[in-house]
Amino acid sequence: MNPDSIVSDFDAELSPTERELLARACEFSRRTVAPAARQWDRQRCHPTEILRAACESGLAGIELAPEFGGWGLRFSAKLRIVEEMAKDDFGFAFSLVNHHNALLRVSQGNPALAARLVPRMLRGELIGCAAYTEPAHGSDLGHLATRATRADGGWTLAGAKAWITNAAVAGVVIALAQTDPQAGSRGIATFVVEADRPGFVRQEAYELSGAHAIGAGGFTLQDYFAPDEALLDHPGQAFRNSLRGINGARCYVAAMCAGMLESAIDAALRYTTARKAFGQPIIEFQGLRWSLVDASTDLAALRLLAYRAARQIDAGADAEEAAAAAKKFAGDKTLAHLAACVQSLGANGLRSDVPLMRHLVACKTACFTDGTTQIMNERLGKLLLRRQETTSPDAGE
Ligand SMILES: Cc1cc2nc3c(=O)[nH]c(=O)nc-3n(C[C@H](O)[C@H](O)[C@H](O)COP(=O)(O)OP(=O)(O)OC[C@H]3O[C@@H](n4cnc5c(N)ncnc54)[C@H](O)[C@@H]3O)c2cc1C
């Protein structure tokens, strides 16, 4: 199957406005992100000004309702936009989509809070993030240590968050905290935390091996007071809503891996058709050519999985199984194929003026964000068993 036709068929389902914004995002990314991305890793910095420029281009409001100044587009439009931008830099696209999602969540909360924060977030004056992970809890999302205790007119939050995208610069945080440890995941609530209020203490961003545009870091909440208006999801709703958002993230992260893989295959094809060894272009060697064929075949399969999940989300489903399958496949396959693309360029594959090693590090990063590959297996395994229980002849006896 031709991978190009999978993309064009999917894009044909987008509305004219969705295609227009996708074209605008591609133009922004090729012109602004692609030439600068190497520098961000070299300088180990978060490209906050470029992120603001992306917001000014309308890219922070893809799914945001028009009454808030957004486009009101579907999930699939967001997925295609970040897939295309990941070809230039996964880290930047991931930072942007996390900001977008935080903005969307704020718009769904208390009207007064939304009226105060959404316009500033839409312009990129305030950057958003979502904070679930803690220093001692990552995969095990139901066991948070951050506590929310009832106080007069609001809640007191105390705890620490780690590995948060955009934490280096964020002004608004969608944070999960436990209101009642006895209640387990049902005790978890979601709060809008503002970084300029007392009790929010930001830590220095992590020094990583790449993907610095993600701006990953942590912060502590030291008797931070969240007024009642900052409660976004009540206990009982927050965990379910968070998992729903995470399913969406698994789906677009899979598509972003597809974007990186396509960019790498293109670079490998350019190089291996021009480079000669033993009297012929190296693409003529079957062993090398087949490695790119394998990559291209899995790219097509990855897109089919990611787009299947996106269509389900557009239709209002939570796409739990489809999203986990797409992200598992992305983690299992993309990493190996990116390494093969690097290999096909020989030593030149290591140079920073081709994006292959940047994609490779970013892809390893993607194997952790929004649930590790093992957690995808755990989820898919549970769903498999549930299916067996409900279809077995003994079920319901
Ligand atoms: C760059 C980056 C950005 C991130 N951005 C965000 C963000 O914006 N917000 C946020 O909240 N979090 C974010 N994260 C955190 C991410 O969600 C966690 O890294 C992830 O959930 C895994 O948690 P952990 O790293 O603590 O690993 P752990 O949970 O400690 O797991 C360690 C290892 O054990 C394995 N493991 C755990 N449980 C099981 C199991 N049941 N079966 C088999 N193996 C298991 C894991 O797969 C992993 O390999 C980000 C992470 C990265 C790297």
Short mmCIF file of C-alpha atoms and ligand atoms in Angstrom, two decimals:
data_model
loop_
_atom_site.label_atom_id
_atom_site.label_comp_id
_atom_site.label_asym_id
_atom_site.label_seq_id
_atom_site.Cartn_x
_atom_site.Cartn_y
_atom_site.Cartn_z
CA MET A 1 0.00 0.00 0.00
CA ASN A 2 1.32 3.44 -0.88
CA PRO A 3 1.79 5.40 2.37
CA ASP A 4 1.15 8.68 0.51
CA SER A 5 -2.35 7.57 -0.46
CA ILE A 6 -3.16 6.73 3.18
CA VAL A 7 -2.37 10.34 4.12
CA SER A 8 -4.15 11.91 1.16
CA ASP A 9 -7.24 9.74 1.70
CA PHE A 10 -7.30 10.79 5.36
CA ASP A 11 -6.79 14.46 4.48
CA ALA A 12 -9.64 14.22 1.97
CA GLU A 13 -11.93 13.58 4.97
CA LEU A 14 -10.87 16.88 6.58
CA SER A 15 -13.02 19.96 6.07
CA PRO A 16 -11.69 22.86 3.92
CA THR A 17 -10.93 24.83 7.12
CA GLU A 18 -9.08 21.87 8.61
CA ARG A 19 -7.01 21.50 5.45
CA GLU A 20 -6.33 25.23 5.41
CA LEU A 21 -5.02 25.20 8.98
CA LEU A 22 -2.96 22.08 8.24
CA ALA A 23 -1.35 23.88 5.28
CA ARG A 24 -0.67 26.91 7.48
CA ALA A 25 0.95 24.71 10.14
CA CYS A 26 3.15 22.98 7.55
CA GLU A 27 4.27 26.33 6.17
CA PHE A 28 5.03 27.63 9.67
CA SER A 29 6.93 24.48 10.58
CA ARG A 30 9.08 24.29 7.41
CA ARG A 31 9.88 28.03 7.55
CA THR A 32 10.34 28.53 11.32
CA VAL A 33 10.82 25.22 13.13
CA ALA A 34 12.98 23.22 10.70
CA PRO A 35 15.87 25.72 10.43
CA ALA A 36 16.05 26.37 14.21
CA ALA A 37 15.48 22.93 15.72
CA ARG A 38 19.16 21.89 15.88
CA GLN A 39 19.97 25.01 17.89
CA TRP A 40 17.41 24.22 20.58
CA ASP A 41 19.16 20.98 21.42
CA ARG A 42 22.63 22.50 21.13
CA GLN A 43 21.67 25.34 23.48
CA ARG A 44 19.44 23.08 25.59
CA CYS A 45 16.66 25.64 25.59
CA HIS A 46 12.89 25.82 25.21
CA PRO A 47 11.89 27.83 22.11
CA THR A 48 9.31 29.91 23.96
CA GLU A 49 9.27 32.76 21.43
CA ILE A 50 8.70 30.38 18.51
CA LEU A 51 5.92 28.72 20.50
CA ARG A 52 4.32 32.16 20.92
CA ALA A 53 4.67 32.73 17.18
CA ALA A 54 2.88 29.42 16.57
CA CYS A 55 0.08 30.62 18.89
CA GLU A 56 -0.15 33.87 16.93
CA SER A 57 -0.56 31.76 13.78
CA GLY A 58 -3.68 30.22 15.35
CA LEU A 59 -2.11 26.87 16.20
CA ALA A 60 -3.02 26.96 19.91
CA GLY A 61 -6.75 26.98 19.19
CA ILE A 62 -7.28 24.02 16.85
CA GLU A 63 -10.03 22.31 18.89
CA LEU A 64 -10.95 25.38 20.96
CA ALA A 65 -14.56 26.51 20.54
CA PRO A 66 -15.05 29.55 18.25
CA GLU A 67 -16.66 31.56 21.10
CA PHE A 68 -13.23 31.53 22.76
CA GLY A 69 -11.48 32.56 19.54
CA GLY A 70 -10.54 29.04 18.45
CA TRP A 71 -11.22 27.06 15.28
CA GLY A 72 -13.51 24.40 16.79
CA LEU A 73 -11.96 21.71 14.58
CA ARG A 74 -11.87 17.96 15.11
CA PHE A 75 -9.24 15.84 16.82
CA SER A 76 -8.08 14.53 13.43
CA ALA A 77 -7.04 18.04 12.36
CA LYS A 78 -4.87 18.34 15.48
CA LEU A 79 -3.36 14.92 14.86
CA ARG A 80 -2.40 15.73 11.27
CA ILE A 81 -0.94 19.09 12.28
CA VAL A 82 1.35 17.61 14.94
CA GLU A 83 2.24 14.69 12.66
CA GLU A 84 3.47 17.14 10.02
CA MET A 85 5.29 19.33 12.57
CA ALA A 86 7.04 16.31 14.11
CA LYS A 87 8.82 15.86 10.76
CA ASP A 88 10.70 19.04 11.66
CA ASP A 89 10.88 18.64 15.44
CA PHE A 90 8.95 16.25 17.66
CA GLY A 91 9.86 18.26 20.76
CA PHE A 92 8.40 21.51 19.44
CA ALA A 93 5.22 19.85 18.18
CA PHE A 94 4.81 18.09 21.53
CA SER A 95 5.27 21.33 23.45
CA LEU A 96 2.67 23.03 21.23
CA VAL A 97 0.08 20.26 21.52
CA ASN A 98 0.47 20.13 25.32
CA HIS A 99 -0.09 23.88 25.49
CA HIS A 100 -3.11 23.52 23.18
CA ASN A 101 -4.62 20.79 25.33
CA ALA A 102 -4.15 22.73 28.58
CA LEU A 103 -5.83 25.74 26.97
CA LEU A 104 -8.74 23.57 25.85
CA ARG A 105 -9.17 22.18 29.37
CA VAL A 106 -9.15 25.67 30.93
CA SER A 107 -11.87 26.75 28.46
CA GLN A 108 -14.07 23.91 29.77
CA GLY A 109 -13.73 24.98 33.40
CA ASN A 110 -15.09 27.82 35.51
CA PRO A 111 -16.36 30.59 33.15
CA ALA A 112 -14.69 33.45 35.08
CA LEU A 113 -11.38 31.60 35.18
CA ALA A 114 -11.66 30.76 31.49
CA ALA A 115 -12.44 34.37 30.60
CA ARG A 116 -9.33 35.50 32.48
CA LEU A 117 -6.85 32.86 31.22
CA VAL A 118 -7.95 31.65 27.78
CA PRO A 119 -7.21 34.86 25.80
CA ARG A 120 -3.70 35.05 27.26
CA MET A 121 -3.05 31.37 26.57
CA LEU A 122 -4.39 31.68 23.04
CA ARG A 123 -1.88 34.44 22.36
CA GLY A 124 0.89 32.38 23.96
CA GLU A 125 1.49 34.92 26.75
CA LEU A 126 0.80 32.12 29.21
CA ILE A 127 2.00 28.62 28.33
CA GLY A 128 0.07 25.61 29.60
CA CYS A 129 0.95 22.09 30.66
CA ALA A 130 -0.64 19.00 32.25
CA ALA A 131 0.92 17.56 35.39
CA TYR A 132 0.12 13.97 36.34
CA THR A 133 3.56 12.39 36.84
CA GLU A 134 5.34 12.73 40.20
CA PRO A 135 8.89 11.95 41.30
CA ALA A 136 7.71 8.63 42.79
CA HIS A 137 4.74 7.86 40.47
CA GLY A 138 4.72 7.68 36.68
CA SER A 139 2.94 4.69 35.15
CA ASP A 140 0.88 4.13 38.29
CA LEU A 141 -1.31 7.18 37.78
CA GLY A 142 -3.94 6.14 40.33
CA HIS A 143 -1.53 6.43 43.26
CA LEU A 144 -0.73 10.12 43.42
CA ALA A 145 1.03 11.60 46.43
CA THR A 146 0.07 15.22 45.71
CA ARG A 147 -2.66 16.06 48.22
CA ALA A 148 -5.58 18.48 47.97
CA THR A 149 -7.09 19.40 51.32
CA ARG A 150 -10.30 21.41 51.74
CA ALA A 151 -9.70 24.97 52.93
CA ASP A 152 -11.95 28.00 53.34
CA GLY A 153 -13.07 28.96 49.79
CA GLY A 154 -10.90 26.42 48.04
CA TRP A 155 -8.22 23.79 48.40
CA THR A 156 -4.65 23.60 49.68
CA LEU A 157 -2.37 21.64 47.36
CA ALA A 158 0.90 20.07 48.47
CA GLY A 159 3.23 17.77 46.55
CA ALA A 160 5.67 17.53 43.67
CA LYS A 161 5.35 16.91 39.93
CA ALA A 162 8.11 15.62 37.67
CA TRP A 163 8.69 15.11 33.96
CA ILE A 164 6.15 17.71 32.90
CA THR A 165 6.22 19.00 29.32
CA ASN A 166 6.52 22.82 29.25
CA ALA A 167 7.19 22.93 33.01
CA ALA A 168 10.26 25.04 32.26
CA VAL A 169 8.07 27.96 31.15
CA ALA A 170 4.45 27.14 31.99
CA GLY A 171 2.20 29.76 33.60
CA VAL A 172 -0.86 27.50 33.82
CA VAL A 173 -0.84 23.88 34.98
CA ILE A 174 -3.63 21.31 34.77
CA ALA A 175 -2.70 19.32 37.88
CA LEU A 176 -4.07 16.13 39.38
CA ALA A 177 -4.19 15.84 43.17
CA GLN A 178 -5.63 13.33 45.62
CA THR A 179 -8.47 14.63 47.81
CA ASP A 180 -9.12 11.36 49.66
CA PRO A 181 -6.43 8.66 49.68
CA GLN A 182 -8.96 6.09 50.95
CA ALA A 183 -10.99 6.54 47.76
CA GLY A 184 -8.11 5.63 45.42
CA SER A 185 -8.49 6.92 41.87
CA ARG A 186 -12.04 8.12 42.72
CA GLY A 187 -10.52 10.63 45.14
CA ILE A 188 -8.45 12.34 42.44
CA ALA A 189 -9.48 15.83 41.31
CA THR A 190 -8.12 18.17 38.63
CA PHE A 191 -7.11 21.76 39.41
CA VAL A 192 -5.98 24.74 37.37
CA VAL A 193 -2.77 25.89 39.04
CA GLU A 194 -1.30 29.31 38.25
CA ALA A 195 2.47 29.53 38.43
CA ASP A 196 2.55 33.16 39.61
CA ARG A 197 0.62 32.38 42.81
CA PRO A 198 2.40 31.77 46.13
CA GLY A 199 3.38 28.16 46.76
CA PHE A 200 4.27 27.25 43.16
CA VAL A 201 8.02 26.54 43.06
CA ARG A 202 9.48 25.74 39.66
CA GLN A 203 12.55 23.54 39.32
CA GLU A 204 15.25 23.83 36.73
CA ALA A 205 14.41 22.06 33.44
CA TYR A 206 16.08 18.70 32.90
CA GLU A 207 19.22 18.44 30.85
CA LEU A 208 18.37 15.64 28.41
CA SER A 209 20.04 13.88 25.48
CA GLY A 210 17.68 15.67 23.06
CA ALA A 211 14.12 16.96 22.58
CA HIS A 212 14.82 20.05 24.69
CA ALA A 213 11.98 21.90 22.97
CA ILE A 214 9.68 19.83 25.20
CA GLY A 215 10.82 21.95 28.15
CA ALA A 216 10.48 18.98 30.51
CA GLY A 217 10.89 19.73 34.19
CA GLY A 218 9.16 19.66 37.53
CA PHE A 219 7.80 21.84 40.30
CA THR A 220 6.57 21.61 43.86
CA LEU A 221 3.35 22.87 45.36
CA GLN A 222 4.02 24.15 48.85
CA ASP A 223 0.70 24.88 50.56
CA TYR A 224 -0.54 26.33 47.30
CA PHE A 225 -4.06 27.75 47.65
CA ALA A 226 -6.39 26.88 44.74
CA PRO A 227 -9.70 28.79 44.96
CA ASP A 228 -12.93 26.89 44.29
CA GLU A 229 -13.06 28.28 40.74
CA ALA A 230 -9.81 26.40 40.01
CA LEU A 231 -11.44 22.98 40.50
CA LEU A 232 -11.71 21.62 36.95
CA ASP A 233 -12.83 18.02 37.48
CA HIS A 234 -14.48 16.86 40.69
CA PRO A 235 -13.28 13.72 42.45
CA GLY A 236 -14.84 10.81 40.60
CA GLN A 237 -14.61 12.57 37.22
CA ALA A 238 -10.96 13.55 37.07
CA PHE A 239 -9.36 10.15 36.64
CA ARG A 240 -11.75 9.13 33.85
CA ASN A 241 -11.38 12.47 32.05
CA SER A 242 -7.61 12.27 32.31
CA LEU A 243 -7.53 8.79 30.82
CA ARG A 244 -9.69 10.01 27.97
CA GLY A 245 -7.21 12.80 27.25
CA ILE A 246 -4.32 10.35 27.50
CA ASN A 247 -5.97 8.08 24.90
CA GLY A 248 -6.01 11.03 22.51
CA ALA A 249 -2.36 11.76 23.26
CA ARG A 250 -1.39 8.13 22.55
CA CYS A 251 -3.06 8.44 19.20
CA TYR A 252 -1.33 11.67 18.10
CA VAL A 253 2.04 10.56 19.50
CA ALA A 254 1.75 7.51 17.22
CA ALA A 255 1.06 9.83 14.28
CA MET A 256 4.03 12.01 15.28
CA CYS A 257 6.24 8.91 15.18
CA ALA A 258 4.89 8.31 11.66
CA GLY A 259 5.89 11.87 10.74
CA MET A 260 9.44 11.34 12.01
CA LEU A 261 9.73 8.00 10.26
CA GLU A 262 8.60 9.45 6.95
CA SER A 263 11.13 12.27 7.27
CA ALA A 264 13.87 9.70 8.00
CA ILE A 265 12.92 7.43 5.08
CA ASP A 266 12.99 10.46 2.75
CA ALA A 267 16.47 11.39 3.98
CA ALA A 268 17.64 7.79 3.58
CA LEU A 269 16.28 7.60 0.03
CA ARG A 270 17.94 10.87 -0.96
CA TYR A 271 21.27 9.69 0.36
CA THR A 272 21.26 6.06 -0.80
CA THR A 273 20.27 6.89 -4.37
CA ALA A 274 23.14 9.42 -4.64
CA ARG A 275 25.87 7.63 -2.68
CA LYS A 276 27.87 4.99 -4.56
CA ALA A 277 29.89 2.05 -3.24
CA PHE A 278 31.37 -0.88 -5.13
CA GLY A 279 30.42 0.75 -8.43
CA GLN A 280 26.70 1.36 -7.83
CA PRO A 281 24.26 3.48 -5.80
CA ILE A 282 24.02 1.82 -2.39
CA ILE A 283 20.20 1.58 -2.71
CA GLU A 284 20.92 -1.14 -5.34
CA PHE A 285 22.15 -3.42 -2.55
CA GLN A 286 19.21 -5.59 -1.63
CA GLY A 287 20.04 -5.79 2.09
CA LEU A 288 19.99 -2.03 2.44
CA ARG A 289 16.97 -1.54 0.16
CA TRP A 290 14.92 -4.08 2.06
CA SER A 291 15.56 -2.28 5.35
CA LEU A 292 13.88 0.80 3.83
CA VAL A 293 11.07 -1.35 2.41
CA ASP A 294 10.42 -2.73 5.91
CA ALA A 295 10.38 0.82 7.30
CA SER A 296 8.01 2.02 4.60
CA THR A 297 5.62 -0.93 5.10
CA ASP A 298 5.47 -0.38 8.85
CA LEU A 299 4.99 3.35 8.26
CA ALA A 300 1.84 2.54 6.28
CA ALA A 301 0.62 0.19 9.04
CA LEU A 302 1.37 2.77 11.75
CA ARG A 303 -0.64 5.42 9.94
CA LEU A 304 -3.58 3.07 9.48
CA LEU A 305 -3.55 2.34 13.24
CA ALA A 306 -3.20 6.00 14.25
CA TYR A 307 -5.87 7.22 11.80
CA ARG A 308 -8.26 4.44 12.86
CA ALA A 309 -7.97 5.68 16.47
CA ALA A 310 -8.40 9.32 15.37
CA ARG A 311 -11.59 8.50 13.47
CA GLN A 312 -12.97 6.83 16.61
CA ILE A 313 -12.15 9.90 18.71
CA ASP A 314 -13.80 12.18 16.13
CA ALA A 315 -16.90 9.97 16.44
CA GLY A 316 -16.96 10.53 20.24
CA ALA A 317 -15.46 7.20 21.35
CA ASP A 318 -12.60 7.02 23.83
CA ALA A 319 -10.56 4.81 21.43
CA GLU A 320 -8.83 3.12 24.36
CA GLU A 321 -7.82 -0.02 22.48
CA ALA A 322 -7.12 1.62 19.12
CA ALA A 323 -4.97 4.35 20.70
CA ALA A 324 -2.95 1.88 22.79
CA ALA A 325 -2.39 -0.36 19.76
CA ALA A 326 -1.21 2.58 17.66
CA LYS A 327 1.19 3.79 20.34
CA LYS A 328 2.53 0.31 21.05
CA PHE A 329 3.18 -0.23 17.35
CA ALA A 330 4.83 3.19 17.11
CA GLY A 331 7.15 2.42 20.03
CA ASP A 332 8.02 -1.08 18.84
CA LYS A 333 8.61 -0.25 15.18
CA THR A 334 9.67 3.36 14.74
CA LEU A 335 12.70 3.14 16.98
CA ALA A 336 14.17 0.20 15.02
CA HIS A 337 13.39 1.72 11.62
CA LEU A 338 14.87 5.10 12.54
CA ALA A 339 18.05 3.30 13.58
CA ALA A 340 18.05 1.53 10.18
CA CYS A 341 17.67 4.90 8.41
CA VAL A 342 20.66 6.26 10.35
CA GLN A 343 22.59 3.14 9.34
CA SER A 344 21.81 3.66 5.67
CA LEU A 345 23.59 7.03 5.72
CA GLY A 346 26.72 5.52 7.22
CA ALA A 347 28.64 7.91 9.46
CA ASN A 348 26.83 10.84 7.84
CA GLY A 349 23.68 9.66 9.61
CA LEU A 350 25.21 10.87 12.87
CA ARG A 351 25.62 14.49 11.72
CA SER A 352 23.33 17.04 13.32
CA ASP A 353 22.55 18.73 9.98
CA VAL A 354 20.40 15.71 9.10
CA PRO A 355 17.59 15.21 11.64
CA LEU A 356 17.91 11.44 12.00
CA MET A 357 19.58 11.21 15.41
CA ARG A 358 17.26 13.97 16.68
CA HIS A 359 14.30 11.85 15.55
CA LEU A 360 15.81 8.76 17.17
CA VAL A 361 16.15 10.42 20.59
CA ALA A 362 12.70 11.96 20.24
CA CYS A 363 11.23 8.58 19.37
CA LYS A 364 12.72 7.06 22.52
CA THR A 365 11.12 9.96 24.41
CA ALA A 366 7.78 9.09 22.78
CA CYS A 367 8.10 5.58 24.23
CA PHE A 368 7.56 7.16 27.69
CA THR A 369 5.15 10.04 27.17
CA ASP A 370 1.48 9.28 27.87
CA GLY A 371 2.28 5.73 28.95
CA THR A 372 5.21 3.45 28.22
CA THR A 373 5.18 0.61 25.70
CA GLN A 374 4.83 -1.85 28.60
CA ILE A 375 1.78 0.02 29.87
CA MET A 376 0.29 -0.20 26.35
CA ASN A 377 0.82 -3.97 26.56
CA GLU A 378 -0.81 -4.09 30.00
CA ARG A 379 -3.84 -2.14 28.75
CA LEU A 380 -4.18 -4.22 25.58
CA GLY A 381 -3.76 -7.41 27.63
CA LYS A 382 -6.60 -6.40 29.97
CA LEU A 383 -8.85 -5.60 27.00
CA LEU A 384 -7.97 -8.92 25.39
CA LEU A 385 -8.96 -10.80 28.55
CA ARG A 386 -12.15 -8.78 28.89
CA ARG A 387 -13.08 -9.71 25.32
CA GLN A 388 -12.46 -13.38 26.09
CA GLU A 389 -14.64 -13.14 29.21
CA THR A 390 -17.53 -11.56 27.32
CA THR A 391 -17.36 -13.81 24.23
CA SER A 392 -16.68 -17.11 25.98
CA PRO A 393 -19.69 -19.52 25.90
CA ASP A 394 -19.56 -19.58 29.71
CA ALA A 395 -19.93 -15.78 29.96
CA GLY A 396 -23.05 -14.65 31.74
CA GLU A 397 -23.81 -18.05 33.30
C1 LIG B 1 10.01 14.12 27.71
C2 LIG B 1 8.89 13.67 28.58
C3 LIG B 1 7.76 14.48 28.71
C4 LIG B 1 6.74 14.12 29.58
N1 LIG B 1 5.65 14.96 29.72
C5 LIG B 1 4.73 14.68 30.68
C6 LIG B 1 3.67 15.61 30.95
O1 LIG B 1 3.52 16.62 30.28
N2 LIG B 1 2.84 15.34 31.99
C7 LIG B 1 2.96 14.22 32.76
O2 LIG B 1 2.18 14.06 33.68
N3 LIG B 1 3.94 13.31 32.52
C8 LIG B 1 4.83 13.52 31.49
N4 LIG B 1 5.85 12.62 31.25
C9 LIG B 1 5.98 11.46 32.12
C10 LIG B 1 5.55 10.15 31.47
O3 LIG B 1 4.15 10.10 31.40
C11 LIG B 1 6.16 9.05 32.34
O4 LIG B 1 7.55 9.03 32.08
C12 LIG B 1 5.55 7.69 32.08
O5 LIG B 1 4.21 7.65 32.50
C13 LIG B 1 6.33 6.58 32.78
O6 LIG B 1 6.53 6.88 34.12
P1 LIG B 1 8.00 6.80 34.77
O7 LIG B 1 8.94 7.46 33.83
O8 LIG B 1 7.89 7.30 36.15
O9 LIG B 1 8.37 5.28 34.75
P2 LIG B 1 7.90 4.18 35.83
O10 LIG B 1 6.43 4.21 35.97
O11 LIG B 1 8.72 4.32 37.05
O12 LIG B 1 8.33 2.86 35.07
C14 LIG B 1 9.67 2.45 34.97
C15 LIG B 1 9.72 1.24 34.04
O13 LIG B 1 8.88 0.21 34.59
C16 LIG B 1 7.95 -0.20 33.61
N5 LIG B 1 6.68 -0.57 34.23
C17 LIG B 1 5.93 0.15 35.11
N6 LIG B 1 4.79 -0.49 35.39
C18 LIG B 1 4.81 -1.65 34.67
C19 LIG B 1 3.91 -2.74 34.50
N7 LIG B 1 2.72 -2.77 35.13
N8 LIG B 1 4.27 -3.76 33.67
C20 LIG B 1 5.45 -3.74 33.02
N9 LIG B 1 6.34 -2.73 33.13
C21 LIG B 1 6.02 -1.70 33.93
C22 LIG B 1 7.76 1.01 32.71
O14 LIG B 1 7.26 0.64 31.43
C23 LIG B 1 9.16 1.57 32.66
O15 LIG B 1 9.89 0.90 31.66
C24 LIG B 1 6.84 12.92 30.32
C25 LIG B 1 7.94 12.08 30.14
C26 LIG B 1 8.94 12.43 29.27
C27 LIG B 1 10.13 11.51 29.08
#
